[in-house]
One Martini backbone bead per residue (centre of mass of N, CA, C, O) as a GRO file, in nm:
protein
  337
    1UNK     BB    1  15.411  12.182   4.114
    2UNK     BB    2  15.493  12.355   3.851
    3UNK     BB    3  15.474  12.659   3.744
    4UNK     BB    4  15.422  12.782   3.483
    5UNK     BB    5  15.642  13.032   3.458
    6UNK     BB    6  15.877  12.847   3.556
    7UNK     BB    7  15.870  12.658   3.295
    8UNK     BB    8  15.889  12.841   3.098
    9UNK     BB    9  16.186  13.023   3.244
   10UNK     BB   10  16.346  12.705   3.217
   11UNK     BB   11  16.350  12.715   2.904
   12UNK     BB   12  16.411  13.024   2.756
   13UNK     BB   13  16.208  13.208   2.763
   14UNK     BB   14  16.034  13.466   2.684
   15UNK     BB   15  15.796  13.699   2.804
   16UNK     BB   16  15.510  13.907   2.622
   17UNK     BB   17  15.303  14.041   2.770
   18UNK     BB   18  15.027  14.213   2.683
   19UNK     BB   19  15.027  14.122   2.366
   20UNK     BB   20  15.005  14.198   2.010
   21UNK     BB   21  14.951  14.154   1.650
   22UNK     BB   22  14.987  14.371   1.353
   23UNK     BB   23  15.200  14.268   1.193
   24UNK     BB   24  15.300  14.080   0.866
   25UNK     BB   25  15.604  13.921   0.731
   26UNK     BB   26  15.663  13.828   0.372
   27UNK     BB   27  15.902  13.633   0.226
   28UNK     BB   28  15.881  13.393  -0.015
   29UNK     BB   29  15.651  13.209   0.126
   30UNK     BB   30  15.703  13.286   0.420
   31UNK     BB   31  15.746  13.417   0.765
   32UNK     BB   32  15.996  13.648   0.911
   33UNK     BB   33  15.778  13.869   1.068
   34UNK     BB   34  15.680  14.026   1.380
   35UNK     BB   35  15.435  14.296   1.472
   36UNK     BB   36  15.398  14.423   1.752
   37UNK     BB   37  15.182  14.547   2.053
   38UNK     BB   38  15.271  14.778   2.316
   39UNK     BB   39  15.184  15.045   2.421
   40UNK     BB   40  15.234  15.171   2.169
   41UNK     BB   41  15.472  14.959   2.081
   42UNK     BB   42  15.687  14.872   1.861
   43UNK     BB   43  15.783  14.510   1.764
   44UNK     BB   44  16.016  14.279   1.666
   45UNK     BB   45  15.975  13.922   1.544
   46UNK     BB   46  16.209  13.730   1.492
   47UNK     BB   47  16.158  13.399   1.286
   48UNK     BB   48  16.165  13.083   1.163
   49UNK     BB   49  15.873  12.974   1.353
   50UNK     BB   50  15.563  12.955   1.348
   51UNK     BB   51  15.294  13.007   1.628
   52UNK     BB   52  14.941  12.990   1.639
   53UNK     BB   53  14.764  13.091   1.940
   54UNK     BB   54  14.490  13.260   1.946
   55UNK     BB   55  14.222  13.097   1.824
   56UNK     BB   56  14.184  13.323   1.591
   57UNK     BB   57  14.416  13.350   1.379
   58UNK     BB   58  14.564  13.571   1.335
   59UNK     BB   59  14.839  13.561   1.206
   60UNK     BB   60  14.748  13.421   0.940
   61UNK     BB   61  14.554  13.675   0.871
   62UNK     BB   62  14.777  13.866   0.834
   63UNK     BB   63  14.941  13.700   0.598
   64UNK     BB   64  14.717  13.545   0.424
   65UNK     BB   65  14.594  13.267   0.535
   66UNK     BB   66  14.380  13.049   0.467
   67UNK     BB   67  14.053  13.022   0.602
   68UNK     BB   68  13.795  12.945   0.824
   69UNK     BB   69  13.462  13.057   0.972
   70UNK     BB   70  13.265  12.838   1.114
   71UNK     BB   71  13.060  12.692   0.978
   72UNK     BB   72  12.856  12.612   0.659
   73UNK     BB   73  12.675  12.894   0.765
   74UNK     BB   74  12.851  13.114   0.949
   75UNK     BB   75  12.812  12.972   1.235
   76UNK     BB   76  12.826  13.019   1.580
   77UNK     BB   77  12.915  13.000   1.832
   78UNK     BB   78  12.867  13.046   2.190
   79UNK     BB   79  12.919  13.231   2.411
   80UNK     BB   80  13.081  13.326   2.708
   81UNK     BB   81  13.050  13.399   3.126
   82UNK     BB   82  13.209  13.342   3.386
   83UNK     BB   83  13.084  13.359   3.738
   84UNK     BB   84  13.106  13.473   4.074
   85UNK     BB   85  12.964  13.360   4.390
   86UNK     BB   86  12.955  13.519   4.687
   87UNK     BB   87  12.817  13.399   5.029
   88UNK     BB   88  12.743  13.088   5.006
   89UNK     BB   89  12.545  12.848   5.150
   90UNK     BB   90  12.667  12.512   5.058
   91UNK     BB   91  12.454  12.380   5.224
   92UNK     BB   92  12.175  12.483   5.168
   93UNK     BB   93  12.244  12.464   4.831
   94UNK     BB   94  12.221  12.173   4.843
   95UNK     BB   95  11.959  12.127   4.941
   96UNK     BB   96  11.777  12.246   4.698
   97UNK     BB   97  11.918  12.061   4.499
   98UNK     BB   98  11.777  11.795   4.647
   99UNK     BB   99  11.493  11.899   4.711
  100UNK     BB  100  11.375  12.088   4.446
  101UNK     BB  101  11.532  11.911   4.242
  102UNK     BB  102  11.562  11.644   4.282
  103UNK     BB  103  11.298  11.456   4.133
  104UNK     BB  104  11.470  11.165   4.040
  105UNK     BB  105  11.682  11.027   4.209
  106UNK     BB  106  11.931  11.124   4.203
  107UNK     BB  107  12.198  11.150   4.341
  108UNK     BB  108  12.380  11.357   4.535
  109UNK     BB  109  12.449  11.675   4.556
  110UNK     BB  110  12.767  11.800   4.566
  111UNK     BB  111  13.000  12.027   4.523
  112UNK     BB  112  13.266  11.830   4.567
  113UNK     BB  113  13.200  11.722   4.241
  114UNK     BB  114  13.324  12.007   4.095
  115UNK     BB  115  13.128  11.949   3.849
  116UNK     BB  116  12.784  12.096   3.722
  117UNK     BB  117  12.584  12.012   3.456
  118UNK     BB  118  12.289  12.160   3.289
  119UNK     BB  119  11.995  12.092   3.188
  120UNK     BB  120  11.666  12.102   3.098
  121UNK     BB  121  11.512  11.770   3.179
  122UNK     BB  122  11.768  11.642   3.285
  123UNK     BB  123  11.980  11.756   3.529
  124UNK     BB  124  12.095  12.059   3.723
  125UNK     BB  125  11.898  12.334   3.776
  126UNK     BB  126  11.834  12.613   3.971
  127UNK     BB  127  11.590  12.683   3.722
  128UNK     BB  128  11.363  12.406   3.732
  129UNK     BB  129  11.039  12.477   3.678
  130UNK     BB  130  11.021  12.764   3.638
  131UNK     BB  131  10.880  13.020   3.552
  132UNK     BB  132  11.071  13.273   3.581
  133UNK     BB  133  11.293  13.115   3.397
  134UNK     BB  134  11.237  13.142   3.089
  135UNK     BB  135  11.531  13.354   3.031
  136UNK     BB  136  11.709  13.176   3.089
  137UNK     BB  137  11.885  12.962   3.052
  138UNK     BB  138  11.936  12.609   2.937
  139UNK     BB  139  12.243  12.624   3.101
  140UNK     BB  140  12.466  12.479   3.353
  141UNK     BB  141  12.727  12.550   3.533
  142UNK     BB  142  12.922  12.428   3.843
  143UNK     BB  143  13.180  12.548   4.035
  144UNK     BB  144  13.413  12.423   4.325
  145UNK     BB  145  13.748  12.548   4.438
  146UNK     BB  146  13.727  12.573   4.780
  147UNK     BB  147  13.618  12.799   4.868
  148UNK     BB  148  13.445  12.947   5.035
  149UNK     BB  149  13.149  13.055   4.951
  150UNK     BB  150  13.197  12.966   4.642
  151UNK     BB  151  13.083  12.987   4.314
  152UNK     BB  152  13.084  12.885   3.949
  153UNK     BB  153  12.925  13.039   3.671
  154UNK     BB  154  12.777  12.863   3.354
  155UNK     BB  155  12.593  13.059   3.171
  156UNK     BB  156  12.580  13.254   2.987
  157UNK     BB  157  12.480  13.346   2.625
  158UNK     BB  158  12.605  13.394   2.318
  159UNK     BB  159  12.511  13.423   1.930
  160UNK     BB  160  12.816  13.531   1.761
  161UNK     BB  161  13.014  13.733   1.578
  162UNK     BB  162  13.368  13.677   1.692
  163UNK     BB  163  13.480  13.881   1.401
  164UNK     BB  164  13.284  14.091   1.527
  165UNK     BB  165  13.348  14.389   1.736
  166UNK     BB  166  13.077  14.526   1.781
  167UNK     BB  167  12.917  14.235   1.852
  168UNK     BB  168  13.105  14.150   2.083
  169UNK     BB  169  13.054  14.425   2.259
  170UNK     BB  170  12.779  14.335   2.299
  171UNK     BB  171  12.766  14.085   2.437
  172UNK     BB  172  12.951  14.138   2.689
  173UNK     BB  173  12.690  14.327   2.795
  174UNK     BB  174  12.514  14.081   2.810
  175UNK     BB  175  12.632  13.863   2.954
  176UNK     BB  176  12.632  14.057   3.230
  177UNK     BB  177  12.337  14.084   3.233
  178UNK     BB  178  12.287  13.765   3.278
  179UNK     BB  179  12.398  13.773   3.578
  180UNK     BB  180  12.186  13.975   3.685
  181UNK     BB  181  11.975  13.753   3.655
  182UNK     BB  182  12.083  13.496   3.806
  183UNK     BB  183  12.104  13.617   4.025
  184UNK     BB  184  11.846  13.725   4.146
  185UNK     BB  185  11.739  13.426   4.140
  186UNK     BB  186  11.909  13.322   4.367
  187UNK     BB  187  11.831  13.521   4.603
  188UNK     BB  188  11.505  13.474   4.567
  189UNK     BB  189  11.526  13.141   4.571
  190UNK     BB  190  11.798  13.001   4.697
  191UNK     BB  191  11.917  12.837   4.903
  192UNK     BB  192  12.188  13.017   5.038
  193UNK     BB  193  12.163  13.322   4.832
  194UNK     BB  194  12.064  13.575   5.058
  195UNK     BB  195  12.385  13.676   5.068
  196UNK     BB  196  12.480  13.698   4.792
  197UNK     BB  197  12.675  13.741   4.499
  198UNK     BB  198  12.846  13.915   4.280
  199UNK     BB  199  13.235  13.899   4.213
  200UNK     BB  200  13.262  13.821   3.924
  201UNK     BB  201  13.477  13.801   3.549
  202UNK     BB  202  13.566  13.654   3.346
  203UNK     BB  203  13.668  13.617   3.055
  204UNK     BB  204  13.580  13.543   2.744
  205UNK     BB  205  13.397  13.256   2.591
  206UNK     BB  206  13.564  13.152   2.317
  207UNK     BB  207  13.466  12.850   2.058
  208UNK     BB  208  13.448  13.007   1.773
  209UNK     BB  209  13.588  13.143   1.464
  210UNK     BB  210  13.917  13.108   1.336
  211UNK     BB  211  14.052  12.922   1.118
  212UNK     BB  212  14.327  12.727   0.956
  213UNK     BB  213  14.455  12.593   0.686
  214UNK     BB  214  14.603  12.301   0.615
  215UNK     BB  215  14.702  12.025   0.489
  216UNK     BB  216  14.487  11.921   0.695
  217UNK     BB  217  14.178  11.837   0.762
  218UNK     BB  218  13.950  11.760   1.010
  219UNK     BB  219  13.700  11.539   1.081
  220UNK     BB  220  13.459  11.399   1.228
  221UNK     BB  221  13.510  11.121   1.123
  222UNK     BB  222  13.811  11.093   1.229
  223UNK     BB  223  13.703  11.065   1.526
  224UNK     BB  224  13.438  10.849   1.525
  225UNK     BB  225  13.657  10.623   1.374
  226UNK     BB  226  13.960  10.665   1.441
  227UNK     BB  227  14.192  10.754   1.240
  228UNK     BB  228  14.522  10.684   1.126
  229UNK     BB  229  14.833  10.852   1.154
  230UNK     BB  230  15.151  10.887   1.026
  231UNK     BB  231  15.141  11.202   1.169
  232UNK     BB  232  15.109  11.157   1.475
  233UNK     BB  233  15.128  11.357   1.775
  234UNK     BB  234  14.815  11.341   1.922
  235UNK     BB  235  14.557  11.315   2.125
  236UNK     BB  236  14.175  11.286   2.182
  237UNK     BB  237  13.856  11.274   2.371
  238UNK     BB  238  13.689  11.533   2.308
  239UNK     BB  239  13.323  11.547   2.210
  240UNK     BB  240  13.171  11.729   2.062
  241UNK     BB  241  13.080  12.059   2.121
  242UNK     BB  242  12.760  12.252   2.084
  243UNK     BB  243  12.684  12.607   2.127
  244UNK     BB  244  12.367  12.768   2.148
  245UNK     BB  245  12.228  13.043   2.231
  246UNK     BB  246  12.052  12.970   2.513
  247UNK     BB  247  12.306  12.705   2.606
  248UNK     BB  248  12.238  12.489   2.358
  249UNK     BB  249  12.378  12.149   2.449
  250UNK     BB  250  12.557  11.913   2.187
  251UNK     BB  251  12.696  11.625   2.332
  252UNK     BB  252  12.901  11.358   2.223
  253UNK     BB  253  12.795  11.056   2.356
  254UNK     BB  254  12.809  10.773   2.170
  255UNK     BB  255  13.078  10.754   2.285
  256UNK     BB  256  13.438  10.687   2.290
  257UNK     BB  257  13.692  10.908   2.249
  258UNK     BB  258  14.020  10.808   2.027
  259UNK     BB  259  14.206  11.055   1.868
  260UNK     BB  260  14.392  11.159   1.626
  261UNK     BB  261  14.666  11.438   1.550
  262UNK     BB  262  14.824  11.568   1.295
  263UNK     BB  263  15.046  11.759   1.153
  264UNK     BB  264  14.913  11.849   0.912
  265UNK     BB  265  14.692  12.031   1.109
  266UNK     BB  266  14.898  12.244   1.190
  267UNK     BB  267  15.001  12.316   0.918
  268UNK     BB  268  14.987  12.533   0.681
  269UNK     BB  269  14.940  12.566   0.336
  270UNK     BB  270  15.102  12.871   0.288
  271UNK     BB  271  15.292  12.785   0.516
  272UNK     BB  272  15.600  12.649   0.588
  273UNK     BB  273  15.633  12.800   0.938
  274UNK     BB  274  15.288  12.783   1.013
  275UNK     BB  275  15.161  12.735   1.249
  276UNK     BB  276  14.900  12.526   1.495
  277UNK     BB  277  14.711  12.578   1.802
  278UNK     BB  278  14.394  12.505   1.929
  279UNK     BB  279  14.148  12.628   1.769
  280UNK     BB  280  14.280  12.701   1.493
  281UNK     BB  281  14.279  12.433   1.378
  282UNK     BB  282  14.255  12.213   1.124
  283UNK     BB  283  13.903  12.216   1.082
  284UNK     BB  284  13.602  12.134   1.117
  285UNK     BB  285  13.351  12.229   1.283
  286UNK     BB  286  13.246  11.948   1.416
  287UNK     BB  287  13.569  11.922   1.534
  288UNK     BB  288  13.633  12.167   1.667
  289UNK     BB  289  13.453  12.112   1.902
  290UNK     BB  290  13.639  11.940   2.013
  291UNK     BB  291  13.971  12.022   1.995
  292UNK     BB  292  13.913  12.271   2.175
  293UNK     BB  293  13.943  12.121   2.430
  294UNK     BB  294  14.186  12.167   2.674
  295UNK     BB  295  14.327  11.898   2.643
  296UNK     BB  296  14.377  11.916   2.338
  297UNK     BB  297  14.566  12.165   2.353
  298UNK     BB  298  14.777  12.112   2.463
  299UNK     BB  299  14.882  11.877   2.327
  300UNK     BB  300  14.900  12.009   2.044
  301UNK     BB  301  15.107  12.246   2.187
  302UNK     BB  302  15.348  12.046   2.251
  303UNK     BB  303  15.375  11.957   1.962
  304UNK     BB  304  15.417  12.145   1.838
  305UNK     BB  305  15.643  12.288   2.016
  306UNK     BB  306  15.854  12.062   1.880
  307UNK     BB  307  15.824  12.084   1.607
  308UNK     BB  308  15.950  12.389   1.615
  309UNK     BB  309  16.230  12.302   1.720
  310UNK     BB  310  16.360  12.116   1.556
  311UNK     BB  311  16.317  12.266   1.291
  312UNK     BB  312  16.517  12.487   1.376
  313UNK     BB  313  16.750  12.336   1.449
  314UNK     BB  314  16.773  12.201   1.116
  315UNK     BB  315  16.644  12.349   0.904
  316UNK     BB  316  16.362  12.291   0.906
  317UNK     BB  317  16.024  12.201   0.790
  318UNK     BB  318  15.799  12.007   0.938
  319UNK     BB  319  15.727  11.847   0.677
  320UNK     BB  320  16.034  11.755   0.660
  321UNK     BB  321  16.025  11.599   0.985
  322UNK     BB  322  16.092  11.311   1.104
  323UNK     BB  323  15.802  11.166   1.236
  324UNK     BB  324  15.939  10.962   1.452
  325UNK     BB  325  16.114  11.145   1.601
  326UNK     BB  326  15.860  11.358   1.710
  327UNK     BB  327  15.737  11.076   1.837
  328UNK     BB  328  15.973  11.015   2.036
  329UNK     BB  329  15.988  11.250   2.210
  330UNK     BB  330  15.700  11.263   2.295
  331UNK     BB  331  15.716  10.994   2.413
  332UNK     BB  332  15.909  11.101   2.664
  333UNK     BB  333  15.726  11.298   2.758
  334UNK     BB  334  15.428  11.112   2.797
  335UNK     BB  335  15.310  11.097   2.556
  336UNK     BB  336  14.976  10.960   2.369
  337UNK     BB  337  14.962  10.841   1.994
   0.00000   0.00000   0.00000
C-alpha cells in the first residue's frame, strides 16, 4: 500500500501542515482567497474551488455561509479521547473478560478480534457490574493494533459545545481525568493490568459540531429509505450513530443501510466555489450522526475532490458540471454510486 504522503506528492500537492485559516476573501459572491497562518506568519492561497474539510466548518464560517450545529435543540454529541495502554499482559486480560465478563455465554473474547465496543448489560464492559464503577463510563471500545501489550480504550466521554473554546479545553481535561480513572480501576481490578500504564493520548475526537448548508440537506429519511439521487457521487453504509453524555450509545442498526450522497449536499448554497465533505457535509443532526463514520468520509472527500479539479479544469462551478461525466471518473477510480 502507498503511504498516504506518497499519493498525496505524486498528485502534485503541496502540504501545509500544522496551518489553520484565519480569514476568506470573498469578491462577487464568490471566495477569492484563503489567508492562511502558520508560527504566526500569514499567506494568502488563491484558488478557483474551495474544499472546507475542517469538520468544523471553519472555511465556510469564515467566508459568511449559513451553517447548522448540533441537533434541533442545539446539543451536540459527546466528544472522546481515546488513550493507550502499554505493559497489559493481554493473555490474562483476556482471561478476566472471559471469566468474569462474559457471564452470558457468548462466543469467547480475543484482542485478536480488532475490536470490541461494548454497553453495560449489552456487551464486553471490564467494568460490568462492578459497584465501583458507578462513575465510570457506560461504554467502552477496546482496540489491539497489534503492539505486544498494549490496548487502546475509547471509553473517555464528555457532551460539551465543540464551538466554545472554553468549554471545550474544559472538556479536554475532563476527558485525560476519566482515563486515570479508568486506569487506576484497569490496575486495581482487572486481571492482567497490574503493571499496566496510561501511556499516551490520541487528539481529541470532535462527532458533531459545526455543519455547512448546502444546495441538498440529507436526512435521517434519505439514508433509511435509500432514496435515489441522480447527482449521486458516492455511497455510505455507516449508521446514524449518537453519543451523549457518560458515553451513552445508540446505534441504529435496526436494518443495513447503503445509502446515495448527492453532489447537491457538498456545494455551499451561498457559494458557488464552496465544497465540503467529512463532517462539515449538509445534513440534518441524525443524518451526520451517520455521514460522520471514517468510511463514509473518505468517499465523500474523494468524490469532492474529483468535483472540485473537474471544476477547476473547465471553469465550471460543481454544480454546472455534467454530473454523468463525475459519475464516470468516479467509476473509473472503483468508487461505488
Amino acid at each position: 500500500m502507498v503511504p498516504l504522503f506518497e499519493l498525496v506528492s505524486s498528485s502534485g500537492a503541496v502540504c501545509m501542515l500544522e496551518t489553520t485559516a484565519a480569514a476568506v476573501t470573498v469578491e462577487n459572491g464568490r471566495i477569492t482567497a484563503v489567508d492562511t497562518l502558520f508560527a504566526g506568519i500569514r499567506q494568502e492561497i488563491r484558488a478557483k474551488i474551495f474544499i472546507d474539510a475542517t469538520g468544523d466548518g471553519a472555511l465556510g464560517a469564515l467566508a459568511g455561509a449559513e451553517t447548522m450545529a448540533g441537533d434541533e435543540n442545539g446539543r451536540f454529541q459527546s466528544v472522546s479521547m481515546v488513550f493507550s495502554v502499554a505493559n497489559v499482559d493481554l493473555s490474562r486480560f483476556e482471561e478476566y473478560m472471559n471469566q468474569v465478563i462474559n457471564v452470558d455465554g457468548r462466543p469467547r473474547w480475543e484482542v485478536g478480534n480488532a475490536s470490541t465496543r461494548g454497553c453495560i448489560g449489552e456487551y464486553w464492559m471490564p467494568w460490568k457490574g462492578t459497584p465501583q464503577a458507578k462513575n465510570l463510563p457506560n461504554t467502552v471500545g477496546i482496540y489491539h493494533h497489534g503492539n505486544p501489550g498494549e490496548l487502546f480504550f475509547n471509553a473517555a466521554h464528555v457532551q460539551v459545545d465543540c464551538l466554545d473554546v472554553f468549554a471545550l479545553s474544559r472538556a479536554i481535561v475532563e476527558l485525560r481525568e476519566q482515563a486515570f480513572e479508568i486506569m487506576a480501576f484497569l490496575k486495581q481490578n482487572v486481571w492482567g493490568c497490574e503493571n499496566a500504564y496510561l501511556s499516551g493520548f490520541a487528539p481529541l475526537g470532535v462527532r458533531e459540531s459545526r455543519r455547512i448548508c448546502g444546495k441538498y440537506v440529507v436526512t435521517r429519511e434519505d439514508m433509511e429509505k435509500e432514496h435515489s439521487f441522480a447527482d449521486a457521487v458516492c455511497r455510505g453504509a455507516y449508521p446514524p450513530d449518537v453519543h451523549q453524555g457518560q458515553g451513552n450509545v445508540d446505534i441504529h442498526v435496526n436494518h443495513c443501510y447503503n445509502y446515495e450522497i448527492p453532489l447537491r449536499a457538498m456545494v455551499s448554497r451561498d457559494f458557488e466555489n464552496l465544497m465540503m465533505c467529512g463532517r462539515c457535509i449538509s445534513a440534518q443532526s441524525s443524518a451526520a450522526a451517520g455521514l460522520r463514520g471514517m468510511g463514509v468520509c473518505i468517499a465523500a472527500g474523494e468524490a469532492a475532490g474529483v468535483a472540485a479539479a473537474l471544476s477547476a479544469q473547465r471553469g465550471l462551478t460543481p454544480e454546472q458540471l455534467p454530473i454523468a461525466e463525475v459519475q464516470t471518473i468516479l467509476r473509473a477510480l472503483g468508487v461505488r454510486i
